[in-house]
Steps between C-alpha positions, in 0.01 A plus 500: 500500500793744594591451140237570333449839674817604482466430122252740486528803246243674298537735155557821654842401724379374812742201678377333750759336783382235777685345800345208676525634892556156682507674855228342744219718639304392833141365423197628598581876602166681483429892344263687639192671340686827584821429385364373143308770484800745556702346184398696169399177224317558224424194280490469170202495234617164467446229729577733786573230775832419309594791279552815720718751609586582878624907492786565770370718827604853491752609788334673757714840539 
């Protein structure tokens, strides 16, 4: 799968590059209703639940 990502290109220019990340994360930690609520995702016209894109916070000054 990594490979055919990173083999990813399109007409206009865009390259694509993947890493597998083989670190292991700890199961089961929970996020709350607030905290998903704080991030800034807005999904695409197209199927939404996989295609979307996650904005970064702004610093608070």
């Amino acid at each position: 799968m990594v490979e055919l990502i990173g083999a990813t290109t399109t007409k206009t220019g865009l390259k694509v590059e993947c890493a597998l990340d083989t670190r292991t994360y700890e199961k089961g930690v929970k996020v709350s209703d607030a905290e998903m609520a704080s991030l800034d995702i807005t999904g695409d016209a197209f199927h939404p639940e996989w295609n979307y894109t996650i904005k970064p916070r702004r610093r608070k000054a």
